[in-house]
Amino acid sequence: DAGVTQSPTHLIKTRGQQVTLRCSPKSGHDTVSWYQQALGQGPQFIFQYYEEEERQRGNFPDRFSGHQFPNYSSELNVNALLLGDSALYLCASSLGGPSSYNEQFFGPGTRLTVL
Amino acid sequence: AQKITQTQPGMFVQEKEAVTLDCTYDTSDQSYGLFWYKQPSSGEMIFLIYQGSYDEQNATEGRYSLNFQKARKSANLVISASQLGDSAMYFCAMSPSGSARQLTFGSGTQLTVLP
């Protein structure tokens, strides 16, 4: 049973560029959440996708956008990268949308470095 | 708004001994959920234990137990019989109504188990 997978593992970009991160949820899961974890801090919620729509959003600017595909996989896009966007980006999947009480399973993350 | 405070940046424990990791929280919600996650150096967040705000008994999962004191707004994690593999970063988190909604994380505690 495949868990949550993310690609790429590591990524290096320069300021002003755009980046796309990808997440495949755990088998059977239909809900995907994205978190940003800066070095030495706890993860911060970016947004959650369910039924191909953004259902909840944290305190992140519009430069952060996402998408969910019919197969439940998801992409996180960040435009106009800033040095402060350097972080570990974690994807978490669950079943049943934002109102469910099911556990979230996390992927290994994508380490983004902005130079 | 919800807030999680973890006041122990680092903790050391001898192998086979018990250790308590502190977590206090603040929320105006009547219903909420409290979680503990383990994050090894590989980056993946591993779910350990969950406590609902209306659960009368403290949650236990194997060697993990959650010492829930609602009036004091604390949700400390107790790890019994520590193992070398327990060395990792530990995060306390909460969500509204205990659902798979956005998780709010604390800043974490780095636990080191000594042989």
Coordinates of N, CA and C in Angstrom, one line a residue:
Chain A
D1 N 0.9 -1.2 0.0 CA 0.0 0.0 0.0 C 0.9 1.2 0.0
A2 N 0.9 2.0 -1.1 CA 1.8 3.1 -1.2 C 1.3 4.2 -0.3
G3 N 2.3 4.9 0.3 CA 1.9 6.0 1.2 C 1.9 7.3 0.3
V4 N 2.0 8.4 1.0 CA 2.0 9.7 0.3 C 3.4 9.9 -0.4
T5 N 3.4 10.2 -1.7 CA 4.6 10.5 -2.4 C 4.7 11.9 -2.9
Q6 N 5.9 12.4 -2.9 CA 6.1 13.8 -3.3 C 7.3 13.9 -4.3
S7 N 7.2 14.8 -5.2 CA 8.3 15.0 -6.1 C 8.4 16.5 -6.5
P8 N 9.6 16.9 -6.8 CA 10.9 16.3 -6.5 C 11.2 16.2 -5.1
T9 N 12.3 15.6 -4.7 CA 12.8 15.5 -3.4 C 13.5 16.8 -3.0
H10 N 14.3 17.3 -3.8 CA 15.0 18.6 -3.6 C 14.8 19.4 -4.9
L11 N 14.9 20.8 -4.7 CA 14.7 21.7 -5.8 C 15.5 23.0 -5.4
I12 N 16.2 23.5 -6.4 CA 16.9 24.8 -6.2 C 16.4 25.8 -7.3
K13 N 15.9 26.9 -6.8 CA 15.4 27.9 -7.8 C 16.1 29.3 -7.4
T14 N 15.9 30.3 -8.3 CA 16.4 31.6 -8.0 C 15.2 32.5 -7.8
R15 N 15.4 33.6 -7.1 CA 14.4 34.6 -6.8 C 13.6 35.0 -8.1
G16 N 12.3 35.1 -8.0 CA 11.5 35.5 -9.1 C 11.0 34.4 -10.0
Q17 N 11.6 33.2 -9.8 CA 11.2 32.1 -10.7 C 9.9 31.5 -10.1
Q18 N 9.4 30.6 -10.8 CA 8.1 29.9 -10.4 C 8.5 28.4 -10.2
V19 N 7.7 27.7 -9.3 CA 8.0 26.3 -9.0 C 6.7 25.6 -8.9
T20 N 6.8 24.3 -9.3 CA 5.6 23.4 -9.1 C 6.0 22.2 -8.4
L21 N 5.3 21.9 -7.3 CA 5.6 20.7 -6.5 C 4.4 19.7 -6.6
R22 N 4.7 18.4 -6.6 CA 3.7 17.5 -6.8 C 3.5 16.5 -5.7
C23 N 2.3 16.0 -5.5 CA 1.9 15.1 -4.4 C 0.9 14.1 -4.9
S24 N 1.2 12.8 -4.6 CA 0.2 11.7 -4.8 C -0.2 11.2 -3.5
P25 N -1.5 11.3 -3.2 CA -2.0 10.9 -1.9 C -1.9 9.4 -1.7
K26 N -2.0 9.0 -0.4 CA -2.1 7.6 -0.1 C -3.3 6.9 -0.8
S27 N -3.1 5.7 -1.2 CA -4.1 5.0 -1.9 C -5.5 5.0 -1.1
G28 N -6.5 5.5 -1.9 CA -7.9 5.6 -1.3 C -8.2 6.9 -0.7
H29 N -7.2 7.8 -0.5 CA -7.4 9.1 0.0 C -7.9 10.1 -1.1
D30 N -8.7 11.0 -0.7 CA -9.3 12.0 -1.6 C -9.0 13.4 -1.3
T31 N -8.4 13.7 -0.2 CA -8.1 15.0 0.3 C -6.6 15.3 0.5
V32 N -6.2 16.4 0.0 CA -4.8 16.7 0.1 C -4.6 18.1 0.7
S33 N -3.7 18.2 1.7 CA -3.3 19.4 2.3 C -1.8 19.7 2.1
W34 N -1.5 20.9 2.0 CA -0.1 21.4 1.9 C 0.3 22.2 3.1
Y35 N 1.6 22.0 3.5 CA 2.2 22.7 4.6 C 3.5 23.2 4.2
Q36 N 3.9 24.3 4.8 CA 5.3 24.9 4.6 C 6.0 24.8 6.0
Q37 N 7.2 24.2 6.0 CA 8.0 24.1 7.2 C 9.3 24.7 7.0
A38 N 9.4 25.9 7.6 CA 10.7 26.6 7.5 C 11.7 25.9 8.5
L39 N 13.0 26.1 8.3 CA 14.0 25.5 9.1 C 13.8 25.8 10.6
G40 N 13.8 24.8 11.4 CA 13.7 25.0 12.8 C 12.3 25.4 13.4
Q41 N 11.3 25.3 12.5 CA 9.9 25.7 12.9 C 8.9 24.5 12.6
G42 N 7.8 24.6 13.2 CA 6.7 23.7 12.9 C 6.1 24.0 11.5
P43 N 5.4 23.0 10.9 CA 4.7 23.2 9.7 C 3.6 24.3 9.8
Q44 N 3.4 25.0 8.7 CA 2.3 26.0 8.7 C 1.4 25.6 7.5
F45 N 0.1 25.6 7.8 CA -0.9 25.2 6.8 C -1.0 26.2 5.7
I46 N -0.9 25.6 4.4 CA -1.1 26.5 3.2 C -2.5 26.4 2.7
F47 N -2.9 25.3 2.3 CA -4.3 25.1 1.8 C -4.6 23.6 1.8
Q48 N -5.9 23.3 1.5 CA -6.4 22.0 1.4 C -7.3 21.8 0.2
Y49 N -7.2 20.7 -0.5 CA -8.0 20.5 -1.7 C -8.8 19.2 -1.5
Y50 N -10.1 19.3 -1.9 CA -11.0 18.2 -1.8 C -12.0 18.4 -3.0
E51 N -12.3 17.3 -3.7 CA -13.2 17.4 -4.8 C -12.7 18.4 -5.8
E52 N -11.4 18.5 -6.0 CA -10.8 19.4 -7.0 C -11.0 20.9 -6.7
E53 N -11.4 21.2 -5.5 CA -11.5 22.6 -5.1 C -10.7 22.9 -3.9
E54 N -10.3 24.1 -3.8 CA -9.6 24.6 -2.6 C -10.7 24.8 -1.5
R55 N -10.6 24.1 -0.4 CA -11.6 24.1 0.7 C -11.2 25.0 1.8
Q56 N -10.0 25.1 2.2 CA -9.5 25.9 3.3 C -8.1 26.5 2.9
R57 N -7.9 27.6 3.4 CA -6.6 28.3 3.1 C -6.0 28.9 4.4
G58 N -4.7 28.8 4.5 CA -4.1 29.5 5.6 C -3.6 30.9 5.2
N59 N -2.8 31.5 6.0 CA -2.4 32.8 5.8 C -1.2 32.9 4.9
F60 N -1.4 32.6 3.6 CA -0.4 32.6 2.6 C -0.9 33.5 1.4
P61 N 0.1 34.2 0.8 CA -0.3 35.1 -0.3 C -0.8 34.4 -1.5
D62 N -1.4 35.1 -2.5 CA -1.9 34.5 -3.7 C -0.8 33.9 -4.6
R63 N 0.5 34.2 -4.3 CA 1.6 33.6 -5.0 C 1.5 32.1 -4.9
F64 N 0.9 31.7 -3.8 CA 0.8 30.2 -3.6 C -0.6 29.8 -4.1
S65 N -0.5 28.9 -5.1 CA -1.8 28.3 -5.6 C -1.6 26.8 -5.8
G66 N -2.8 26.2 -6.0 CA -2.7 24.8 -6.2 C -3.8 24.2 -7.1
H67 N -3.7 22.9 -7.2 CA -4.7 22.2 -8.1 C -4.8 20.8 -7.6
Q68 N -6.0 20.3 -7.8 CA -6.2 18.8 -7.5 C -6.8 18.2 -8.8
F69 N -6.2 17.1 -9.2 CA -6.7 16.4 -10.4 C -7.7 15.3 -10.0
P70 N -8.4 14.8 -11.1 CA -9.5 13.8 -10.8 C -8.9 12.6 -10.1
N71 N -7.6 12.3 -10.3 CA -7.1 11.1 -9.6 C -6.7 11.4 -8.2
Y72 N -7.0 12.6 -7.7 CA -6.8 13.1 -6.3 C -5.4 13.6 -6.1
S73 N -4.4 13.4 -7.1 CA -3.1 14.0 -6.9 C -3.2 15.5 -6.9
S74 N -2.2 16.2 -6.5 CA -2.2 17.6 -6.3 C -0.9 18.3 -6.7
E75 N -1.0 19.5 -7.1 CA 0.2 20.3 -7.3 C 0.1 21.6 -6.5
L76 N 1.3 22.0 -6.0 CA 1.4 23.3 -5.3 C 2.3 24.2 -6.2
N77 N 1.8 25.4 -6.6 CA 2.6 26.3 -7.4 C 2.9 27.5 -6.6
V78 N 4.2 28.0 -6.7 CA 4.6 29.2 -6.1 C 5.2 30.1 -7.2
N79 N 4.6 31.3 -7.3 CA 5.1 32.3 -8.3 C 6.0 33.3 -7.6
A80 N 6.9 33.9 -8.4 CA 7.7 35.1 -8.0 C 8.4 34.7 -6.6
L81 N 9.2 33.7 -6.7 CA 9.8 33.1 -5.5 C 10.6 34.2 -4.8
L82 N 10.5 34.1 -3.4 CA 11.3 34.9 -2.5 C 12.3 34.1 -1.8
L83 N 13.3 34.7 -1.2 CA 14.3 33.9 -0.4 C 13.5 33.2 0.8
G84 N 12.5 33.9 1.3 CA 11.8 33.4 2.4 C 10.9 32.2 2.1
D85 N 10.8 31.8 0.8 CA 10.0 30.7 0.4 C 10.8 29.4 0.6
S86 N 12.1 29.5 0.9 CA 12.9 28.3 1.1 C 12.4 27.6 2.4
A87 N 12.1 26.3 2.2 CA 11.5 25.5 3.2 C 11.3 24.1 2.7
L88 N 10.8 23.3 3.7 CA 10.4 21.9 3.4 C 8.9 22.0 3.1
Y89 N 8.4 21.6 2.0 CA 7.0 21.6 1.7 C 6.4 20.2 1.9
L90 N 5.5 20.1 2.8 CA 4.9 18.8 3.1 C 3.5 18.6 2.6
C91 N 3.2 17.5 2.0 CA 1.9 17.2 1.6 C 1.3 16.1 2.5
A92 N 0.0 16.3 2.9 CA -0.7 15.3 3.7 C -2.0 14.9 3.1
S93 N -2.3 13.6 3.1 CA -3.6 13.2 2.6 C -4.4 12.6 3.6
S94 N -5.7 12.6 3.4 CA -6.7 12.0 4.3 C -8.0 11.7 3.5
L95 N -8.9 11.1 4.1 CA -10.1 10.7 3.4 C -11.4 11.4 3.9
G96 N -12.2 11.9 3.0 CA -13.4 12.5 3.4 C -13.6 14.0 3.5
G97 N -12.5 14.7 3.1 CA -12.7 16.2 3.1 C -12.4 16.8 4.4
P98 N -12.6 18.1 4.5 CA -12.2 18.9 5.7 C -13.1 18.6 6.9
S99 N -14.2 18.0 6.8 CA -15.1 17.7 7.9 C -14.9 16.3 8.5
S100 N -14.1 15.6 7.9 CA -13.9 14.2 8.4 C -13.0 14.2 9.6
Y101 N -13.1 13.1 10.3 CA -12.2 12.9 11.5 C -11.1 12.0 11.2
N102 N -10.8 11.8 10.0 CA -9.8 10.8 9.6 C -8.4 11.4 9.7
E103 N -7.4 10.6 10.1 CA -6.0 11.0 10.3 C -5.4 11.4 9.0
Q104 N -4.5 12.4 9.1 CA -3.8 12.9 7.9 C -2.4 12.1 7.9
F105 N -2.1 11.6 6.7 CA -0.8 11.0 6.5 C 0.1 11.9 5.7
F106 N 1.3 12.1 6.2 CA 2.3 13.0 5.5 C 3.2 12.3 4.6
G107 N 3.6 13.0 3.6 CA 4.7 12.6 2.7 C 6.1 13.0 3.2
P108 N 7.1 12.6 2.5 CA 8.5 12.9 3.0 C 8.9 14.4 2.7
G109 N 8.1 15.1 1.9 CA 8.4 16.5 1.7 C 9.3 16.8 0.5
T110 N 9.2 18.0 0.0 CA 10.1 18.5 -1.0 C 10.9 19.7 -0.4
R111 N 12.2 19.6 -0.4 CA 13.0 20.7 0.1 C 13.3 21.7 -1.0
L112 N 12.8 22.9 -0.8 CA 12.9 24.0 -1.8 C 14.0 25.0 -1.3
T113 N 15.0 25.3 -2.1 CA 15.9 26.3 -1.8 C 15.9 27.4 -2.8
V114 N 15.7 28.6 -2.3 CA 15.6 29.8 -3.2 C 16.9 30.6 -3.1
L115 N 17.6 30.8 -4.1 CA 18.9 31.5 -4.1 C 18.7 32.9 -4.6
Chain B
A1 N -8.5 32.0 16.8 CA -7.3 31.4 16.4 C -6.7 30.4 17.4
Q2 N -6.0 29.5 16.9 CA -5.4 28.4 17.8 C -3.9 28.6 17.9
K3 N -3.4 28.3 19.0 CA -2.0 28.4 19.2 C -1.5 27.3 20.1
I4 N -0.3 26.7 19.6 CA 0.4 25.6 20.3 C 1.7 26.1 20.8
T5 N 2.0 25.8 22.1 CA 3.3 26.3 22.6 C 4.1 25.0 23.2
Q6 N 5.3 24.9 22.7 CA 6.2 23.8 23.1 C 7.4 24.5 23.7
T7 N 7.6 24.5 25.0 CA 8.7 25.3 25.6 C 10.0 24.6 25.7
Q8 N 10.1 23.4 25.3 CA 11.4 22.6 25.4 C 12.0 22.4 24.0
P9 N 13.0 23.3 23.7 CA 13.6 23.1 22.3 C 14.3 21.8 22.2
G10 N 14.9 21.3 23.3 CA 15.6 20.0 23.3 C 15.5 19.3 24.6
M11 N 15.4 18.0 24.5 CA 15.4 17.1 25.7 C 16.3 15.9 25.5
F12 N 16.9 15.4 26.6 CA 17.7 14.2 26.6 C 17.1 13.2 27.5
V13 N 17.1 12.0 27.1 CA 16.6 10.9 28.0 C 17.5 9.7 27.8
Q14 N 17.7 8.9 28.9 CA 18.5 7.7 28.9 C 17.6 6.6 28.3
E15 N 18.2 5.8 27.5 CA 17.5 4.6 26.9 C 16.8 3.8 28.0
K16 N 15.6 3.4 27.7 CA 14.7 2.6 28.6 C 14.0 3.4 29.7
E17 N 14.3 4.7 29.8 CA 13.6 5.5 30.7 C 12.4 6.2 30.1
A18 N 11.5 6.8 30.9 CA 10.4 7.5 30.4 C 10.7 9.0 30.2
V19 N 10.0 9.7 29.3 CA 10.2 11.1 29.1 C 8.9 11.8 28.8
T20 N 8.8 13.0 29.3 CA 7.5 13.8 29.1 C 7.9 15.0 28.2
L21 N 7.2 15.2 27.1 CA 7.3 16.3 26.3 C 6.1 17.2 26.5
D22 N 6.4 18.5 26.8 CA 5.3 19.4 27.2 C 4.7 20.1 26.0
C23 N 3.4 20.4 26.1 CA 2.6 21.1 25.1 C 1.4 21.8 25.8
T24 N 1.3 23.1 25.6 CA 0.2 23.8 26.0 C -0.5 24.4 24.8
Y25 N -1.8 24.7 24.9 CA -2.5 25.2 23.7 C -3.5 26.3 24.2
D26 N -3.9 27.0 23.2 CA -4.9 28.1 23.4 C -5.9 28.1 22.2
T27 N -7.1 28.0 22.6 CA -8.2 28.1 21.6 C -9.5 28.5 22.2
S28 N -10.3 29.1 21.4 CA -11.6 29.5 21.8 C -12.7 28.5 21.4
D29 N -12.3 27.5 20.7 CA -13.2 26.4 20.3 C -13.5 25.5 21.5
Q30 N -14.8 25.1 21.5 CA -15.2 24.1 22.5 C -14.8 22.7 22.1
S31 N -14.8 22.5 20.8 CA -14.5 21.1 20.3 C -13.2 21.2 19.5
Y32 N -12.2 20.4 19.8 CA -11.0 20.5 19.1 C -10.3 19.1 19.3
G33 N -9.2 18.9 18.5 CA -8.4 17.7 18.6 C -7.0 18.1 18.8
L34 N -6.3 17.2 19.5 CA -4.9 17.4 19.8 C -4.1 16.2 19.3
F35 N -3.0 16.5 18.6 CA -2.2 15.4 18.0 C -0.7 15.6 18.4
W36 N 0.0 14.5 18.3 CA 1.4 14.5 18.4 C 2.0 13.7 17.2
Y37 N 3.0 14.4 16.6 CA 3.7 13.8 15.4 C 5.2 13.7 15.7
K38 N 5.8 12.7 15.1 CA 7.3 12.5 15.2 C 7.8 12.8 13.8
Q39 N 8.9 13.6 13.8 CA 9.6 13.9 12.5 C 11.0 13.5 12.6
P40 N 11.4 12.4 12.0 CA 12.8 12.0 12.0 C 13.6 12.9 11.0
S41 N 14.9 12.7 10.9 CA 15.7 13.6 10.1 C 15.3 13.4 8.6
S42 N 14.6 12.3 8.3 CA 14.2 12.1 6.9 C 13.1 13.1 6.5
G43 N 12.4 13.7 7.4 CA 11.5 14.8 7.1 C 10.0 14.4 7.2
E44 N 9.7 13.1 7.1 CA 8.3 12.7 7.1 C 7.7 12.8 8.5
M45 N 6.5 13.4 8.5 CA 5.7 13.5 9.8 C 5.0 12.2 10.1
I46 N 5.3 11.6 11.2 CA 4.6 10.3 11.6 C 3.6 10.6 12.7
F47 N 2.4 10.2 12.5 CA 1.3 10.4 13.5 C 1.6 9.4 14.7
L48 N 1.5 9.9 15.9 CA 1.7 9.1 17.1 C 0.4 8.9 17.9
I49 N -0.3 10.0 18.1 CA -1.4 9.8 19.1 C -2.4 11.0 18.9
Y50 N -3.7 10.7 19.2 CA -4.7 11.7 19.1 C -5.6 11.8 20.4
Q51 N -6.0 13.0 20.8 CA -6.9 13.2 21.9 C -8.0 14.2 21.5
G52 N -9.2 13.8 21.6 CA -10.3 14.7 21.4 C -10.6 15.5 22.6
S53 N -11.1 16.7 22.5 CA -11.4 17.6 23.6 C -12.4 17.0 24.5
Y54 N -13.3 16.2 24.0 CA -14.4 15.6 24.9 C -14.1 14.2 25.4
D55 N -12.9 13.7 25.0 CA -12.5 12.4 25.5 C -12.2 12.5 27.0
E56 N -12.8 11.6 27.7 CA -12.6 11.7 29.2 C -11.4 11.0 29.6
Q57 N -11.0 10.0 28.9 CA -9.8 9.2 29.2 C -8.6 9.7 28.4
N58 N -7.4 9.6 29.0 CA -6.2 10.0 28.2 C -6.0 8.9 27.2
A59 N -5.5 9.4 26.0 CA -5.2 8.5 24.9 C -3.9 7.7 25.2
T60 N -3.9 6.5 24.7 CA -2.7 5.7 24.8 C -2.5 4.9 23.5
E61 N -1.3 4.8 23.0 CA -0.9 4.1 21.8 C 0.4 3.4 22.0
G62 N 0.4 2.2 22.5 CA 1.6 1.5 22.7 C 2.4 2.2 23.8
R63 N 3.7 2.6 23.5 CA 4.5 3.3 24.4 C 4.2 4.7 24.6
Y64 N 3.3 5.2 23.8 CA 2.9 6.6 23.9 C 1.6 6.9 24.6
S65 N 1.6 7.9 25.5 CA 0.4 8.2 26.2 C 0.3 9.8 26.2
L66 N -0.9 10.3 26.2 CA -1.1 11.7 26.2 C -1.7 12.1 27.5
N67 N -1.0 12.9 28.2 CA -1.5 13.4 29.5 C -2.3 14.7 29.3
F68 N -3.7 14.5 29.2 CA -4.5 15.6 28.8 C -5.1 16.3 30.1
Q69 N -4.8 17.6 30.3 CA -5.4 18.3 31.4 C -6.1 19.5 30.8
K70 N -7.4 19.4 30.6 CA -8.2 20.4 29.9 C -8.2 21.7 30.6
A71 N -8.4 21.7 31.9 CA -8.4 23.0 32.6 C -7.1 23.8 32.5
R72 N -6.0 23.1 32.4 CA -4.7 23.7 32.3 C -4.3 23.9 30.8
K73 N -5.2 23.4 29.9 CA -4.9 23.5 28.5 C -3.5 22.9 28.2
S74 N -3.3 21.7 28.7 CA -2.0 21.1 28.4 C -2.3 19.7 27.8
A75 N -1.4 19.2 27.0 CA -1.5 17.9 26.3 C -0.1 17.3 26.2
N76 N 0.5 16.9 27.3 CA 1.9 16.4 27.3 C 1.9 15.0 26.7
L77 N 3.0 14.7 26.0 CA 3.3 13.4 25.5 C 4.2 12.7 26.4
V78 N 3.9 11.5 26.8 CA 4.7 10.6 27.6 C 5.2 9.4 26.8
I79 N 6.5 9.3 26.7 CA 7.1 8.1 26.0 C 7.7 7.2 27.0
S80 N 7.2 6.0 27.1 CA 7.8 5.1 28.1 C 8.8 4.2 27.5
A81 N 9.8 3.7 28.3 CA 10.8 2.8 27.8 C 11.4 3.3 26.5
S82 N 12.1 4.5 26.6 CA 12.6 5.1 25.4 C 13.6 4.2 24.7
Q83 N 13.6 4.3 23.4 CA 14.5 3.6 22.5 C 15.3 4.5 21.7
L84 N 16.5 4.0 21.2 CA 17.4 4.9 20.4 C 16.6 5.4 19.2
G85 N 15.7 4.6 18.6 CA 15.0 5.1 17.5 C 14.0 6.2 17.7
D86 N 13.8 6.5 19.0 CA 12.8 7.6 19.3 C 13.5 8.9 19.2
S87 N 14.8 9.0 18.9 CA 15.4 10.3 18.7 C 14.9 10.9 17.5
A88 N 14.3 12.1 17.6 CA 13.6 12.8 16.5 C 13.1 14.1 17.0
M89 N 12.5 14.8 16.1 CA 11.7 16.1 16.5 C 10.3 15.7 16.7
Y90 N 9.7 16.2 17.8 CA 8.3 15.9 18.1 C 7.5 17.2 18.1
F91 N 6.4 17.1 17.4 CA 5.5 18.2 17.3 C 4.1 18.0 17.9
C92 N 3.6 18.9 18.6 CA 2.3 18.9 19.1 C 1.4 19.8 18.1
A93 N 0.2 19.3 17.9 CA -0.6 20.1 16.9 C -2.1 20.0 17.3
M94 N -2.9 20.9 16.8 CA -4.3 20.8 17.1 C -5.1 21.2 15.9
S95 N -6.3 20.8 15.8 CA -7.2 21.2 14.7 C -8.6 21.5 15.3
P96 N -9.4 22.3 14.6 CA -10.8 22.6 15.1 C -11.6 21.3 15.1
S97 N -12.3 21.0 16.1 CA -13.2 19.9 16.1 C -12.6 18.6 15.9
G98 N -11.2 18.5 16.0 CA -10.5 17.3 15.8 C -10.6 16.7 14.4
S99 N -11.0 17.4 13.5 CA -11.3 16.9 12.2 C -10.0 17.0 11.3
A100 N -10.1 16.6 10.1 CA -9.0 16.7 9.2 C -8.9 18.0 8.6
R101 N -9.1 19.0 9.4 CA -9.0 20.4 8.9 C -7.6 20.8 9.1
Q102 N -7.3 22.1 8.9 CA -5.9 22.6 9.0 C -5.4 22.3 10.4
L103 N -4.2 21.8 10.5 CA -3.5 21.6 11.7 C -2.6 22.8 12.0
T104 N -2.6 23.2 13.3 CA -1.8 24.2 13.8 C -0.7 23.5 14.6
F105 N 0.6 23.7 14.3 CA 1.7 23.0 14.9 C 2.4 23.9 15.9
G106 N 3.0 23.3 16.9 CA 4.0 24.0 17.8 C 5.4 24.1 17.1
S107 N 6.3 24.6 17.8 CA 7.7 24.7 17.3 C 8.5 23.5 17.4
G108 N 8.0 22.5 18.2 CA 8.7 21.2 18.3 C 9.7 21.1 19.4
T109 N 10.0 19.8 19.8 CA 11.0 19.5 20.8 C 11.9 18.4 20.2
Q110 N 13.2 18.7 20.2 CA 14.2 17.7 19.6 C 14.5 16.8 20.8
L111 N 14.1 15.5 20.6 CA 14.4 14.5 21.7 C 15.6 13.7 21.2
T112 N 16.6 13.5 22.2 CA 17.7 12.7 21.9 C 17.8 11.6 23.0
V113 N 17.8 10.3 22.6 CA 17.9 9.2 23.5 C 19.3 8.7 23.6
L114 N 19.8 8.7 24.8 CA 21.2 8.4 25.0 C 21.4 6.9 25.3
P115 N 22.4 6.2 24.8 CA 22.6 4.8 25.1 C 23.1 4.6 26.5

